[in-house]
mmCIF file of C-alpha atoms in Angstrom:
data_model
loop_
_atom_site.group_PDB
_atom_site.id
_atom_site.type_symbol
_atom_site.label_atom_id
_atom_site.label_comp_id
_atom_site.label_asym_id
_atom_site.label_seq_id
_atom_site.Cartn_x
_atom_site.Cartn_y
_atom_site.Cartn_z
ATOM 1 C CA MET A 1 -86.571 -41.766 124.924
ATOM 2 C CA LEU A 2 -87.850 -42.520 121.389
ATOM 3 C CA LEU A 3 -84.325 -42.433 120.085
ATOM 4 C CA VAL A 4 -83.104 -44.974 122.605
ATOM 5 C CA THR A 5 -86.106 -47.549 121.675
ATOM 6 C CA PHE A 6 -85.364 -46.894 118.059
ATOM 7 C CA LYS A 7 -81.524 -47.836 118.418
ATOM 8 C CA ALA A 8 -82.639 -50.806 120.765
ATOM 9 C CA TYR A 9 -84.771 -52.027 117.596
ATOM 10 C CA LEU A 10 -81.870 -51.731 115.232
ATOM 11 C CA VAL A 11 -79.573 -53.874 117.672
ATOM 12 C CA CYS A 12 -82.385 -56.224 117.598
ATOM 13 C CA LEU A 13 -82.959 -56.345 113.962
ATOM 14 C CA ASN A 14 -79.074 -56.619 113.365
ATOM 15 C CA GLN A 15 -78.915 -59.789 115.459
ATOM 16 C CA LYS A 16 -81.910 -61.485 113.748
ATOM 17 C CA MET A 17 -80.310 -60.547 110.055
ATOM 18 C CA LYS A 18 -76.854 -61.747 110.772
ATOM 19 C CA PRO A 19 -77.832 -65.483 109.708
ATOM 20 C CA ILE A 20 -79.721 -64.271 106.550
ATOM 21 C CA ILE A 21 -77.083 -61.889 105.553
ATOM 22 C CA THR A 22 -74.502 -64.707 106.043
ATOM 23 C CA VAL A 23 -76.498 -67.034 103.879
ATOM 24 C CA LEU A 24 -77.099 -64.677 101.263
ATOM 25 C CA CYS A 25 -73.217 -63.684 101.209
ATOM 26 C CA ILE A 26 -72.294 -67.335 101.095
ATOM 27 C CA LEU A 27 -74.903 -68.031 97.857
ATOM 28 C CA PHE A 28 -73.515 -65.003 96.063
ATOM 29 C CA CYS A 29 -70.008 -65.838 96.649
ATOM 30 C CA THR A 30 -70.448 -69.540 95.736
ATOM 31 C CA HIS A 31 -72.414 -68.584 92.532
ATOM 32 C CA ASN A 32 -69.335 -66.294 91.396
ATOM 33 C CA ALA A 33 -66.883 -68.868 92.121
ATOM 34 C CA PHE A 34 -68.391 -71.382 90.137
ATOM 35 C CA SER A 35 -69.532 -69.136 87.019
ATOM 36 C CA GLN A 36 -66.106 -68.043 86.038
ATOM 37 C CA SER A 37 -64.933 -68.430 82.479
ATOM 38 C CA THR A 38 -61.816 -70.459 81.636
ATOM 39 C CA LEU A 39 -59.339 -70.343 78.709
ATOM 40 C CA ASN A 40 -57.803 -73.336 76.774
ATOM 41 C CA PHE A 41 -55.303 -73.817 74.577
ATOM 42 C CA CYS A 42 -56.288 -76.626 71.887
ATOM 43 C CA ALA A 43 -54.437 -78.248 69.039
ATOM 44 C CA SER A 44 -57.955 -78.266 67.561
ATOM 45 C CA VAL A 45 -61.556 -77.847 68.681
ATOM 46 C CA ASP A 46 -64.656 -79.681 67.358
ATOM 47 C CA GLN A 47 -67.926 -78.573 66.654
ATOM 48 C CA TYR A 48 -69.229 -79.798 70.041
ATOM 49 C CA GLY A 49 -66.311 -77.541 71.928
ATOM 50 C CA ASN A 50 -64.333 -80.590 72.520
ATOM 51 C CA CYS A 51 -60.683 -79.396 73.083
ATOM 52 C CA ALA A 52 -58.016 -81.782 71.449
ATOM 53 C CA LEU A 53 -54.692 -81.672 73.785
ATOM 54 C CA ASN A 54 -55.506 -78.908 75.984
ATOM 55 C CA ASN A 55 -52.267 -77.805 77.151
ATOM 56 C CA SER A 56 -50.104 -74.526 78.106
ATOM 57 C CA LYS A 57 -47.087 -75.728 76.178
ATOM 58 C CA PHE A 58 -46.956 -76.433 72.619
ATOM 59 C CA PHE A 59 -43.825 -77.376 70.089
ATOM 60 C CA LEU A 60 -42.991 -75.576 67.174
ATOM 61 C CA SER A 61 -42.267 -78.023 64.536
ATOM 62 C CA GLN A 62 -38.809 -77.991 62.925
ATOM 63 C CA ASP A 63 -39.955 -77.387 59.239
ATOM 64 C CA SER A 64 -42.328 -74.341 60.516
ATOM 65 C CA ALA A 65 -41.880 -70.998 61.905
ATOM 66 C CA ALA A 66 -45.350 -70.563 63.301
ATOM 67 C CA ALA A 67 -48.159 -72.684 64.765
ATOM 68 C CA ARG A 68 -52.000 -72.193 64.832
ATOM 69 C CA ILE A 69 -53.300 -72.935 68.226
ATOM 70 C CA PHE A 70 -56.812 -72.649 69.030
ATOM 71 C CA VAL A 71 -57.609 -70.164 71.948
ATOM 72 C CA GLU A 72 -61.202 -71.395 73.489
ATOM 73 C CA ILE A 73 -63.269 -69.854 76.192
ATOM 74 C CA LYS A 74 -65.650 -71.798 78.377
ATOM 75 C CA ASP A 75 -68.550 -70.202 80.551
ATOM 76 C CA THR A 76 -70.251 -72.611 82.903
ATOM 77 C CA ASN A 77 -73.332 -70.387 82.812
ATOM 78 C CA THR A 78 -73.236 -69.658 79.250
ATOM 79 C CA PHE A 79 -72.419 -66.077 77.940
ATOM 80 C CA LEU A 80 -75.656 -64.821 79.470
ATOM 81 C CA THR A 81 -74.459 -61.046 79.579
ATOM 82 C CA VAL A 82 -71.692 -61.120 76.810
ATOM 83 C CA ALA A 83 -72.127 -60.148 73.289
ATOM 84 C CA LYS A 84 -68.678 -60.303 72.072
ATOM 85 C CA ILE A 85 -65.267 -61.546 73.416
ATOM 86 C CA THR A 86 -62.031 -59.737 72.576
ATOM 87 C CA PHE A 87 -59.060 -62.089 72.782
ATOM 88 C CA LYS A 88 -55.843 -60.138 73.202
ATOM 89 C CA PHE A 89 -52.502 -61.536 72.837
ATOM 90 C CA TYR A 90 -49.298 -60.651 74.449
ATOM 91 C CA SER A 91 -45.792 -61.612 74.305
ATOM 92 C CA VAL A 92 -43.938 -61.891 77.501
ATOM 93 C CA LYS A 93 -40.036 -61.117 77.674
ATOM 94 C CA ASN A 94 -38.349 -60.722 81.270
ATOM 95 C CA GLY A 95 -41.737 -60.426 82.780
ATOM 96 C CA ALA A 96 -42.751 -57.775 80.826
ATOM 97 C CA GLU A 97 -45.990 -57.830 78.491
ATOM 98 C CA THR A 98 -46.177 -56.578 74.683
ATOM 99 C CA PHE A 99 -49.377 -56.305 72.942
ATOM 100 C CA GLU A 100 -49.219 -58.371 69.877
ATOM 101 C CA GLY A 101 -52.706 -58.136 68.570
ATOM 102 C CA PHE A 102 -56.106 -59.268 69.147
ATOM 103 C CA MET A 103 -59.389 -61.184 67.551
ATOM 104 C CA VAL A 104 -62.987 -60.679 68.212
ATOM 105 C CA GLN A 105 -65.745 -63.261 68.553
ATOM 106 C CA GLU A 106 -69.209 -62.530 68.576
ATOM 107 C CA VAL A 107 -71.175 -64.902 71.000
ATOM 108 C CA GLN A 108 -74.742 -65.905 71.657
ATOM 109 C CA SER A 109 -76.338 -66.153 75.081
ATOM 110 C CA THR A 110 -76.920 -69.731 74.856
ATOM 111 C CA TRP A 111 -73.160 -70.620 74.062
ATOM 112 C CA MET A 112 -71.216 -72.283 76.676
ATOM 113 C CA TYR A 113 -67.861 -71.927 74.646
ATOM 114 C CA ALA A 114 -66.345 -70.185 71.712
ATOM 115 C CA TRP A 115 -63.084 -70.284 70.121
ATOM 116 C CA VAL A 116 -60.624 -68.520 67.522
ATOM 117 C CA PRO A 117 -57.672 -69.640 65.884
ATOM 118 C CA HIS A 118 -54.435 -67.731 66.496
ATOM 119 C CA LEU A 119 -51.069 -68.118 64.911
ATOM 120 C CA PHE A 120 -48.371 -67.925 67.324
ATOM 121 C CA LYS A 121 -45.235 -66.878 64.987
ATOM 122 C CA ALA A 122 -42.355 -67.594 67.157
ATOM 123 C CA ALA A 123 -40.882 -69.720 70.181
ATOM 124 C CA GLY A 124 -41.587 -67.841 73.555
ATOM 125 C CA LYS A 125 -44.197 -67.128 76.335
ATOM 126 C CA TYR A 126 -47.297 -65.478 75.742
ATOM 127 C CA VAL A 127 -50.340 -64.410 77.708
ATOM 128 C CA VAL A 128 -53.970 -64.568 76.083
ATOM 129 C CA LYS A 129 -56.575 -62.267 77.985
ATOM 130 C CA ALA A 130 -60.281 -62.304 77.018
ATOM 131 C CA PHE A 131 -62.313 -59.331 77.464
ATOM 132 C CA ASN A 132 -66.279 -58.621 77.271
ATOM 133 C CA GLU A 133 -67.634 -55.727 75.277
ATOM 134 C CA LYS A 134 -67.396 -53.433 78.375
ATOM 135 C CA ASP A 135 -63.456 -54.200 78.040
ATOM 136 C CA GLU A 136 -63.730 -56.048 81.365
ATOM 137 C CA LEU A 137 -61.315 -58.701 81.888
ATOM 138 C CA MET A 138 -63.125 -62.382 81.879
ATOM 139 C CA CYS A 139 -60.183 -64.717 82.319
ATOM 140 C CA SER A 140 -56.273 -64.931 81.071
ATOM 141 C CA ARG A 141 -53.943 -67.734 80.713
ATOM 142 C CA SER A 142 -50.337 -68.340 79.936
ATOM 143 C CA LEU A 143 -48.833 -70.347 77.135
ATOM 144 C CA GLU A 144 -45.307 -71.249 75.833
ATOM 145 C CA MET A 145 -44.190 -72.047 72.511
ATOM 146 C CA VAL A 146 -40.940 -74.206 72.316
ATOM 147 C CA GLU A 147 -38.727 -74.899 69.379
ATOM 148 C CA ALA A 148 -38.750 -78.618 68.621
ATOM 149 C CA LYS A 149 -35.068 -79.758 68.427
#
């Protein structure tokens, strides 16, 4: 008899908790959806983090074999849980990624953005991935360098 009463109590409690659990789930998911980091590719970045010419396609000038592009990461809620960001650079050929190198940027918890300059040495497609100090992927974005003719 005690077992039946306990089961009835759990069913009743479950019915009362469904709206609360739903609201908590929505709040958690909404927070995570809007607190993501994003990558930008910029011709330059000023001291306030304003990205000039944010684009995913850049032209290599005819008199140059490489282009310096700034890779900027922004986080809407600051880098509260991140002490350093590792940017990993990959070239992409026929859908296969080839590791090209990496750069590390130390960040402070109050920062909302950080950037590193990178020299892209050839025309082609690239992927840049940003990782935190636990080697967890924060975000990634593709870039294409095109030869000017």
